[in-house]
Short mmCIF file of C-alpha atoms in Angstrom, two decimals:
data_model
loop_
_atom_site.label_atom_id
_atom_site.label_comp_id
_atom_site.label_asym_id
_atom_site.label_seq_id
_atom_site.Cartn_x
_atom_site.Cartn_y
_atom_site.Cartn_z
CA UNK R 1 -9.98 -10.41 -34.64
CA UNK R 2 -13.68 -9.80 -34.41
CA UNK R 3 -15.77 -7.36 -32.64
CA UNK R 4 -16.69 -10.58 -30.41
CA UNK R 5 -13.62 -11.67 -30.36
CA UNK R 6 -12.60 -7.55 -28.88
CA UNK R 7 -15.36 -8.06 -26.64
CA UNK R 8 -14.49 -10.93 -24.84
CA UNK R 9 -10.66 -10.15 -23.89
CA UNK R 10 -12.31 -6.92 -22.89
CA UNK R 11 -14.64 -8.74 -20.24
CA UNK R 12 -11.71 -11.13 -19.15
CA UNK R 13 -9.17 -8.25 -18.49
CA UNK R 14 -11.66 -5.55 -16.82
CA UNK R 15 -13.87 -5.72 -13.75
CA UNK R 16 -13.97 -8.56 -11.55
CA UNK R 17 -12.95 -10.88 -13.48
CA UNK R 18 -9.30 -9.39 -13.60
CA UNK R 19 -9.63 -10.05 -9.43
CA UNK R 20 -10.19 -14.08 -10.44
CA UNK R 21 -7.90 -14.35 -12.77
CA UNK R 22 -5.40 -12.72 -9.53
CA UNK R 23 -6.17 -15.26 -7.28
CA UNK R 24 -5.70 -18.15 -9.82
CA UNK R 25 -2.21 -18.44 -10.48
CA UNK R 26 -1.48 -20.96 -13.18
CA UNK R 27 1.33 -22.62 -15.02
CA UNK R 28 4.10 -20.14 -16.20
CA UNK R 29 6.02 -22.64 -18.46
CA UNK R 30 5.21 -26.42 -19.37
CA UNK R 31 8.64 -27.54 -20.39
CA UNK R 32 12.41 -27.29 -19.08
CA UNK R 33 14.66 -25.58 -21.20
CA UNK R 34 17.97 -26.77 -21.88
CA UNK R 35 18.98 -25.65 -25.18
CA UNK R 36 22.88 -24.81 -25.82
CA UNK R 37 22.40 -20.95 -26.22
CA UNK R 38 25.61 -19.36 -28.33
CA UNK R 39 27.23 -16.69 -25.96
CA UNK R 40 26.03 -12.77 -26.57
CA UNK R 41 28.62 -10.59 -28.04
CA UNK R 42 28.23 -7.05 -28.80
CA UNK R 43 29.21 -7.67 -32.31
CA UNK R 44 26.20 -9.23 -32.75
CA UNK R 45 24.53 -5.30 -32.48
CA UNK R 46 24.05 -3.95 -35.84
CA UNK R 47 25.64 -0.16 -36.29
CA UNK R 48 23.09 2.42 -37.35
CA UNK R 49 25.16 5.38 -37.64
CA UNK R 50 23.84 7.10 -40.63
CA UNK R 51 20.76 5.60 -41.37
CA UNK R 52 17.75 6.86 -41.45
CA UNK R 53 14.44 5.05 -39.85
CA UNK R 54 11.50 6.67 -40.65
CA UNK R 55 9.51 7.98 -37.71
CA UNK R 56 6.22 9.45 -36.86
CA UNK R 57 5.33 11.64 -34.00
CA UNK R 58 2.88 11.32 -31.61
CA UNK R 59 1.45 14.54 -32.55
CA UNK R 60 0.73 12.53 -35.91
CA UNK R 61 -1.19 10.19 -34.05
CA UNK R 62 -3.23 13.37 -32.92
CA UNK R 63 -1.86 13.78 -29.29
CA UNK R 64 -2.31 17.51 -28.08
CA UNK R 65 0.88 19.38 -26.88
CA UNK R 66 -0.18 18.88 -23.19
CA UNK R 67 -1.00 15.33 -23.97
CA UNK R 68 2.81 14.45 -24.79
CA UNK R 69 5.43 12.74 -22.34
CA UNK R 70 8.50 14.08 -21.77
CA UNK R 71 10.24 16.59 -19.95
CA UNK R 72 11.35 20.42 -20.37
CA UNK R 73 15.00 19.51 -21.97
CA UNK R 74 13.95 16.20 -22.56
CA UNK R 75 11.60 15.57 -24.64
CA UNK R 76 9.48 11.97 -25.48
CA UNK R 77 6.86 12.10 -28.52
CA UNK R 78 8.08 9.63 -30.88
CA UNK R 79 5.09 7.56 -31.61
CA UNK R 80 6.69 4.85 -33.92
CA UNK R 81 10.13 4.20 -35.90
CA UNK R 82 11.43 1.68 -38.44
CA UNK R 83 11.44 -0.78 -39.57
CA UNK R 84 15.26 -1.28 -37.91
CA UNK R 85 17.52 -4.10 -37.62
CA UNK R 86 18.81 -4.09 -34.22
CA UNK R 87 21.09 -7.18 -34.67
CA UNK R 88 23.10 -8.04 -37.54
CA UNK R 89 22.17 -11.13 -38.99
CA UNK R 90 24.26 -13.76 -37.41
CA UNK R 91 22.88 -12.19 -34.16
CA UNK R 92 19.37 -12.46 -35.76
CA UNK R 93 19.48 -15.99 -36.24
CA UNK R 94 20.84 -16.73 -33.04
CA UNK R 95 17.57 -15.29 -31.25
CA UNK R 96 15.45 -17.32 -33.55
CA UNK R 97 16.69 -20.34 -32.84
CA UNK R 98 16.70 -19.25 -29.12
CA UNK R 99 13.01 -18.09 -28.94
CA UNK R 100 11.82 -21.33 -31.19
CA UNK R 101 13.58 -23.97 -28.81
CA UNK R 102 11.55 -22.04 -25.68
CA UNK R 103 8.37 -22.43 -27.86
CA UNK R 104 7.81 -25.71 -25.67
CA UNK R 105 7.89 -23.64 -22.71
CA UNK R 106 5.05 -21.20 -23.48
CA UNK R 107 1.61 -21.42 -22.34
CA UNK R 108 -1.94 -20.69 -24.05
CA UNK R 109 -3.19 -17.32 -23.61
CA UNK R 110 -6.73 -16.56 -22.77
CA UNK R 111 -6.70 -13.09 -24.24
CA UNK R 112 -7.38 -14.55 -27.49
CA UNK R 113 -3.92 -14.12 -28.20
CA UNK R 114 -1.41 -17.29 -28.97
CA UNK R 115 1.27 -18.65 -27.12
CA UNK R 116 3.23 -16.48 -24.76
CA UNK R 117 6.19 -16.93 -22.74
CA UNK R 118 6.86 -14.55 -20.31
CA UNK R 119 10.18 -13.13 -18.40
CA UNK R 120 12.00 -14.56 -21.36
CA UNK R 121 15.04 -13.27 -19.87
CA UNK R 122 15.08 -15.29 -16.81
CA UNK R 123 14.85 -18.26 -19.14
CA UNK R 124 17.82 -17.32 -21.49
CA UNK R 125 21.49 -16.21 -20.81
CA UNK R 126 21.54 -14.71 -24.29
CA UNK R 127 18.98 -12.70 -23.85
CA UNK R 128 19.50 -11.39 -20.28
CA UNK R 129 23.15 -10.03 -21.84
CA UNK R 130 21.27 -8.31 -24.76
CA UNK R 131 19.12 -6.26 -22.64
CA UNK R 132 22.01 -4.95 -20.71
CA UNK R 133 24.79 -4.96 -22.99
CA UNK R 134 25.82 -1.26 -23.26
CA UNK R 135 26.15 -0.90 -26.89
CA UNK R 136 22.38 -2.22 -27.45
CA UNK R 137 21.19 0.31 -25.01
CA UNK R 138 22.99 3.04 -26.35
CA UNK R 139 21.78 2.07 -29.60
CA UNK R 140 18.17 2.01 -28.48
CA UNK R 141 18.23 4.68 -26.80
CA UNK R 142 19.59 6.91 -29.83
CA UNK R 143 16.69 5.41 -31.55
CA UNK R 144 13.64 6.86 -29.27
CA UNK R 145 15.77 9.61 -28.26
CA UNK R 146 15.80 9.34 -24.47
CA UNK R 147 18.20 7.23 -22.06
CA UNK R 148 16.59 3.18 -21.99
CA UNK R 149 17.20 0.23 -19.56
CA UNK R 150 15.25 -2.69 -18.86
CA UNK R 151 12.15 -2.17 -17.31
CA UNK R 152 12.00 -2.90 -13.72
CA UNK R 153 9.04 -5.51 -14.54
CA UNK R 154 10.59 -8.60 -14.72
CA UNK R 155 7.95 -10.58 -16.27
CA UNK R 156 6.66 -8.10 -18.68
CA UNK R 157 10.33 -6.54 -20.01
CA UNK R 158 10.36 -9.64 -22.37
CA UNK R 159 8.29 -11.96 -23.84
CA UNK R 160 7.69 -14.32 -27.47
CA UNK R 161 4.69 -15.03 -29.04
CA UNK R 162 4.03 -17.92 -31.25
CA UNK R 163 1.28 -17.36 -33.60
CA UNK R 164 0.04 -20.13 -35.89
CA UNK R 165 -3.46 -21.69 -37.77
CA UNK R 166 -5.63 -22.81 -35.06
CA UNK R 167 -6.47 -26.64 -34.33
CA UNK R 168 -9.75 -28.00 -36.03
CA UNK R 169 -11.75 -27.15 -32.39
CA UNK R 170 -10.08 -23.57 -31.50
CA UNK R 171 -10.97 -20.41 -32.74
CA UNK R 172 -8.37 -18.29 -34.93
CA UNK R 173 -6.14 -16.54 -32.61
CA UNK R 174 -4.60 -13.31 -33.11
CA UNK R 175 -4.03 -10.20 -31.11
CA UNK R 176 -7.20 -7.68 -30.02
CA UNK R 177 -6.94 -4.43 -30.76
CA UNK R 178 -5.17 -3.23 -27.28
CA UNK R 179 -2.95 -0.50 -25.59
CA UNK R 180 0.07 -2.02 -23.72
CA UNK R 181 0.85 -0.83 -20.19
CA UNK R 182 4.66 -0.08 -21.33
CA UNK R 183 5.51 2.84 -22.58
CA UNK R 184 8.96 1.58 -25.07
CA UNK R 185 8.15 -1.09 -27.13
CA UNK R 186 10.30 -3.08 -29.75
CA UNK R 187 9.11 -5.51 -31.19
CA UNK R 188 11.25 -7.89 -33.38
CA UNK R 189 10.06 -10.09 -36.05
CA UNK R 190 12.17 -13.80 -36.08
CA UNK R 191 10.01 -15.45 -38.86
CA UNK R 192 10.40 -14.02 -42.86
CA UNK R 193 7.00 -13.11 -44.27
CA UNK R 194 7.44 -15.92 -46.70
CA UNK R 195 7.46 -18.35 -43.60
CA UNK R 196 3.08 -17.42 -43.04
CA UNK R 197 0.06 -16.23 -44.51
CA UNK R 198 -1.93 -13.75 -42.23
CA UNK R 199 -0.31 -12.12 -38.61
CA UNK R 200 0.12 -8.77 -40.04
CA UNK R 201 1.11 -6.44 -37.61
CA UNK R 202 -1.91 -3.65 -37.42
CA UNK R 203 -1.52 -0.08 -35.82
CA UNK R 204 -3.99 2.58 -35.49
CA UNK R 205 -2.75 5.97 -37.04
CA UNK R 206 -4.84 8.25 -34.52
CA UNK R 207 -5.47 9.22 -31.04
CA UNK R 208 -6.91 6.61 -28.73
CA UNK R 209 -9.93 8.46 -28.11
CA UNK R 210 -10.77 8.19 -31.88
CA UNK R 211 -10.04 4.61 -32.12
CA UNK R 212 -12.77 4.37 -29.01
CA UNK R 213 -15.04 6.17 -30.96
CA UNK R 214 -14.85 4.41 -34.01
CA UNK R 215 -13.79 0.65 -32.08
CA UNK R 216 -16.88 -1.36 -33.86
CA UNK R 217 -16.11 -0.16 -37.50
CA UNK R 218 -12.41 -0.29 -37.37
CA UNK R 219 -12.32 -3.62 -35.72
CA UNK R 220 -14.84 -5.11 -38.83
CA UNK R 221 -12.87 -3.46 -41.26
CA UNK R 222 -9.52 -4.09 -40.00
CA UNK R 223 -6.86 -3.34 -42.53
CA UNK R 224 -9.31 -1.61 -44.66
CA UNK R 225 -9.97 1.07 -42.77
CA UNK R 226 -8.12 3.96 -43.95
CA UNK R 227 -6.29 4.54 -40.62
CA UNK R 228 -5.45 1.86 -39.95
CA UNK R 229 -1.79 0.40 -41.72
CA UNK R 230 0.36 -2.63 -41.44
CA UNK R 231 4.48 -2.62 -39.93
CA UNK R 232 6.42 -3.32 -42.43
CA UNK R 233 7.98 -6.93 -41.17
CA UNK R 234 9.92 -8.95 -43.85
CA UNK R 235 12.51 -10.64 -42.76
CA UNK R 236 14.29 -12.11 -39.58
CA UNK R 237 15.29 -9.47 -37.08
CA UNK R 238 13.03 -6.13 -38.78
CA UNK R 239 11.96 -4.26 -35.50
CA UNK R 240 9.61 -1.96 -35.01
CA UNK R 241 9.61 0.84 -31.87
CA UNK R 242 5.94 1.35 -30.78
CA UNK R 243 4.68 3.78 -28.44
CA UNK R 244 2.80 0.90 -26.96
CA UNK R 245 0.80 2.81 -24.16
CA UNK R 246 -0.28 5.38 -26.42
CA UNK R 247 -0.56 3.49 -30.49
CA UNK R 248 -3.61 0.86 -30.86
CA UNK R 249 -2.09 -2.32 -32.51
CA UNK R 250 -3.68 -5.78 -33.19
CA UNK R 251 -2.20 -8.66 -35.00
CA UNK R 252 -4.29 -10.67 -37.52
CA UNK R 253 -4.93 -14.14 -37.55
CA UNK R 254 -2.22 -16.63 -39.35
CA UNK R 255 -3.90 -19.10 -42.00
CA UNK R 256 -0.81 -20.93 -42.84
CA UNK R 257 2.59 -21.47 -41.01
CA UNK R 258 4.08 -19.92 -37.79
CA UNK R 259 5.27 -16.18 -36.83
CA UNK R 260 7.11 -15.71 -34.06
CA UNK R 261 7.96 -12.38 -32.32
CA UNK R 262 9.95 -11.10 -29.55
CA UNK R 263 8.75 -7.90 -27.46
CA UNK R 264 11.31 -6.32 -26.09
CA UNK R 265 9.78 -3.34 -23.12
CA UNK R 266 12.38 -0.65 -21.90
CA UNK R 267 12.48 1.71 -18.93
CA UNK R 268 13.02 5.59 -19.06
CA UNK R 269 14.83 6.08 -15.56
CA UNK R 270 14.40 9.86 -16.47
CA UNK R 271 10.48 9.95 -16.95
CA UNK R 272 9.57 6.46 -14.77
CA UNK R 273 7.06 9.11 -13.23
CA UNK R 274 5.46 8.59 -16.44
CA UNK R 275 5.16 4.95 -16.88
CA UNK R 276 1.75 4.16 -17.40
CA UNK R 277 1.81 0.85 -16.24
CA UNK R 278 -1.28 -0.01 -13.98
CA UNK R 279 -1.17 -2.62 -10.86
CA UNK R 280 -3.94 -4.74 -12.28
CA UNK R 281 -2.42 -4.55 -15.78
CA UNK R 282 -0.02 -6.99 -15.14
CA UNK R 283 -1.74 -9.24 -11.97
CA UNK R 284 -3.88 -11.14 -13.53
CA UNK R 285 -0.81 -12.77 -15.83
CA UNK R 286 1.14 -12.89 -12.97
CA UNK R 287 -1.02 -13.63 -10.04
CA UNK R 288 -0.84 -11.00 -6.74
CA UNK R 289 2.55 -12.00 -5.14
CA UNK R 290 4.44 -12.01 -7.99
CA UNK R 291 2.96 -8.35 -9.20
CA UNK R 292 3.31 -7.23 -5.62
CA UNK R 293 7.63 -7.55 -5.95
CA UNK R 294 7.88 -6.41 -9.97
CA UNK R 295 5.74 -3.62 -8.43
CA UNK R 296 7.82 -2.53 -5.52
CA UNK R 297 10.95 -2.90 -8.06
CA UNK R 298 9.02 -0.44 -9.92
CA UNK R 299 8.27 1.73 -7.60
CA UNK R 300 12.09 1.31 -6.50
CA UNK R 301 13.46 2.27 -9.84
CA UNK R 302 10.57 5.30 -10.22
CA UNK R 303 11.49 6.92 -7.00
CA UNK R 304 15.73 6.09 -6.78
CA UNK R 305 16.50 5.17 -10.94
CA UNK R 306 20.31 5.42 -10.02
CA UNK R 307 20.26 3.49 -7.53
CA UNK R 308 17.74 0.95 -9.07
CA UNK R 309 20.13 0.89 -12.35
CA UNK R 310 23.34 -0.06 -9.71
CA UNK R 311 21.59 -2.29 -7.62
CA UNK R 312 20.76 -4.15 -11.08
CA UNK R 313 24.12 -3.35 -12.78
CA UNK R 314 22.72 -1.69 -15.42
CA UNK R 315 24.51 0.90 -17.25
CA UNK R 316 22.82 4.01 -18.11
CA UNK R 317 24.44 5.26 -21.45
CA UNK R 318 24.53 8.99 -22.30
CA UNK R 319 23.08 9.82 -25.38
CA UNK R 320 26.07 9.67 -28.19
CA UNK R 321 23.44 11.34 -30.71
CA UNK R 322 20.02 10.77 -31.85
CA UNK R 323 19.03 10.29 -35.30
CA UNK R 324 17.40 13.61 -36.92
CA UNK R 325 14.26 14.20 -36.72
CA UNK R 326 12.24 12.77 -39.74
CA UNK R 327 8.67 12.68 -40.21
CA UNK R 328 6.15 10.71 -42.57
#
């Protein structure tokens, strides 16, 4: 993305204009979906025990000790880790094909971002058992290192985007360089780089107030810029865990074929003090009635987690272990 390209989803998302886009609630999806979905089974989670992901801190990302999340006895810094598979590869495939026959269903984004379907678990059975099936929690949540569910906002927990060349009269669409308002993010690749030129996955190795600092030169140089670094995505089902609040990421423009991703946002019922999602961060997707109930469920699941997580019939997993601490 360019600097004008930065510049305008900055003016749509800030300011007034965030109020408009409130008001004006617009299409959500433009398609049924009716696609026979294979059953979830927790076979279909791929066993980590013993492996390694590589991690970095968010004290590598220059974050001060008061600066980091967490809790005395609990503690939250992990900035980024993988890449991971979090399904094996029959389970893999079966999201693919999920996500690409709800690719009719998603709407253009005016963030200069592609298409993006939202509350993807509403849409698909598959997916609403992944997201609470207790093996993939616990499995997550050895991953980060702190107890996971889904995240009380609906709409936001889960979402696909398809990116792809632009028609003859659009611009190219990628991602601006942005913070998300969710604190656990995993996002899962469901394309093979083979499958597209361009939509590399960009993140920002620094603190944010460096990247605002520096936001003109790093967004002209983009992957040349000697902080900043591509995620590692190769094939079907390689996941990433971003600290998506606190890391800078972008994705790049695709020249030739189609990438398609799935974001998967999780919920600390520990530390939901510290999510640092904002009201107005998710209204103008959503419009004001909609945000108004995801935000009372938030504040719900802040204030009571236990009985937010029974009320939902989610189980919260105790940690069986987390994976060593690793840096680099």
């Amino acid at each position: 993305m360019t600097a004008t390209d930065n510049a305008r989803v900055a003016a749509i998302t800030t300011g007034l204009d965030r109020l408009k886009r409130s008001l004006r609630v617009g299409g959500r999806t433009t398609a049924p979906y009716d696609h026979p979905e294979p059953r979830w089974e927790t076979r279909f989670v791929q066993n980590l025990s013993g492996r390694r992901p590589t991690t970095t801190r968010l004290a590598d990302f220059g974050y001060r000790d008061h600066e980091l999340p967490g809790r005395p006895g609990l503690p939250d810094d992990l900035a980024m880790a993988g890449p991971v598979r979090l399904l094996n590869d029959d389970g893999a495939r079966a999201l693919r094909d999920i996500c690409r026959a709800l690719k009719p269903r998603a709407v253009r984004d005016d963030h200069g971002v592609p298409h993006r379907l939202r509350d993807v678990e509403s849409l698909s059975p598959f997916v609403h058992a992944m997201v609470r099936d207790a093996v993939f929690l616990d499995t997550v949540s050895r991953l980060v290192g702190v107890p996971l569910v889904p995240h009380p906002l609906r709409d936001a927990g889960v979402q696909t985007y398809y990116y792809g060349p632009p028609a003859p009269s659009e611009a190219r669409t990628g991602a601006a360089w942005h913070l998300d308002g969710m604190n656990y993010v995993f996002t899962m690749t469901l394309s093979d780089r083979a499958d597209h030129d361009g939509g590399a996955h960009l993140y920002f190795k620094g603190h944010p107030d460096d990247f605002d600092a520096h936001r003109e030169d790093i967004t002209r140089r983009g992957p040349a810029h000697p902080r900043v670094h591509k995620a590692p995505f190769l094939h079907v089902g390689d996941t990433m865990f971003t600290r998506g609040s606190r890391v800078y990421h972008a994705v790049t423009p695709v020249t030739r074929g189609e990438r398609v991703t799935l974001a998967v946002s999780l919920f600390c019922p520990l530390l939901g003090g510290q999510d640092e999602n904002r009201f107005w961060h998710s209204a103008p997707d959503d419009g004001l009635l909609r945000t108004l109930r995801n935000w009372n469920r938030l504040r719900r699941a802040v204030h009571r987690p236990a009985h937010y997580c029974r009320r939902e019939e989610i189980p919260i997993v105790p940690l069986s272990g987390v994976f060593p601490r690793q840096e680099g």
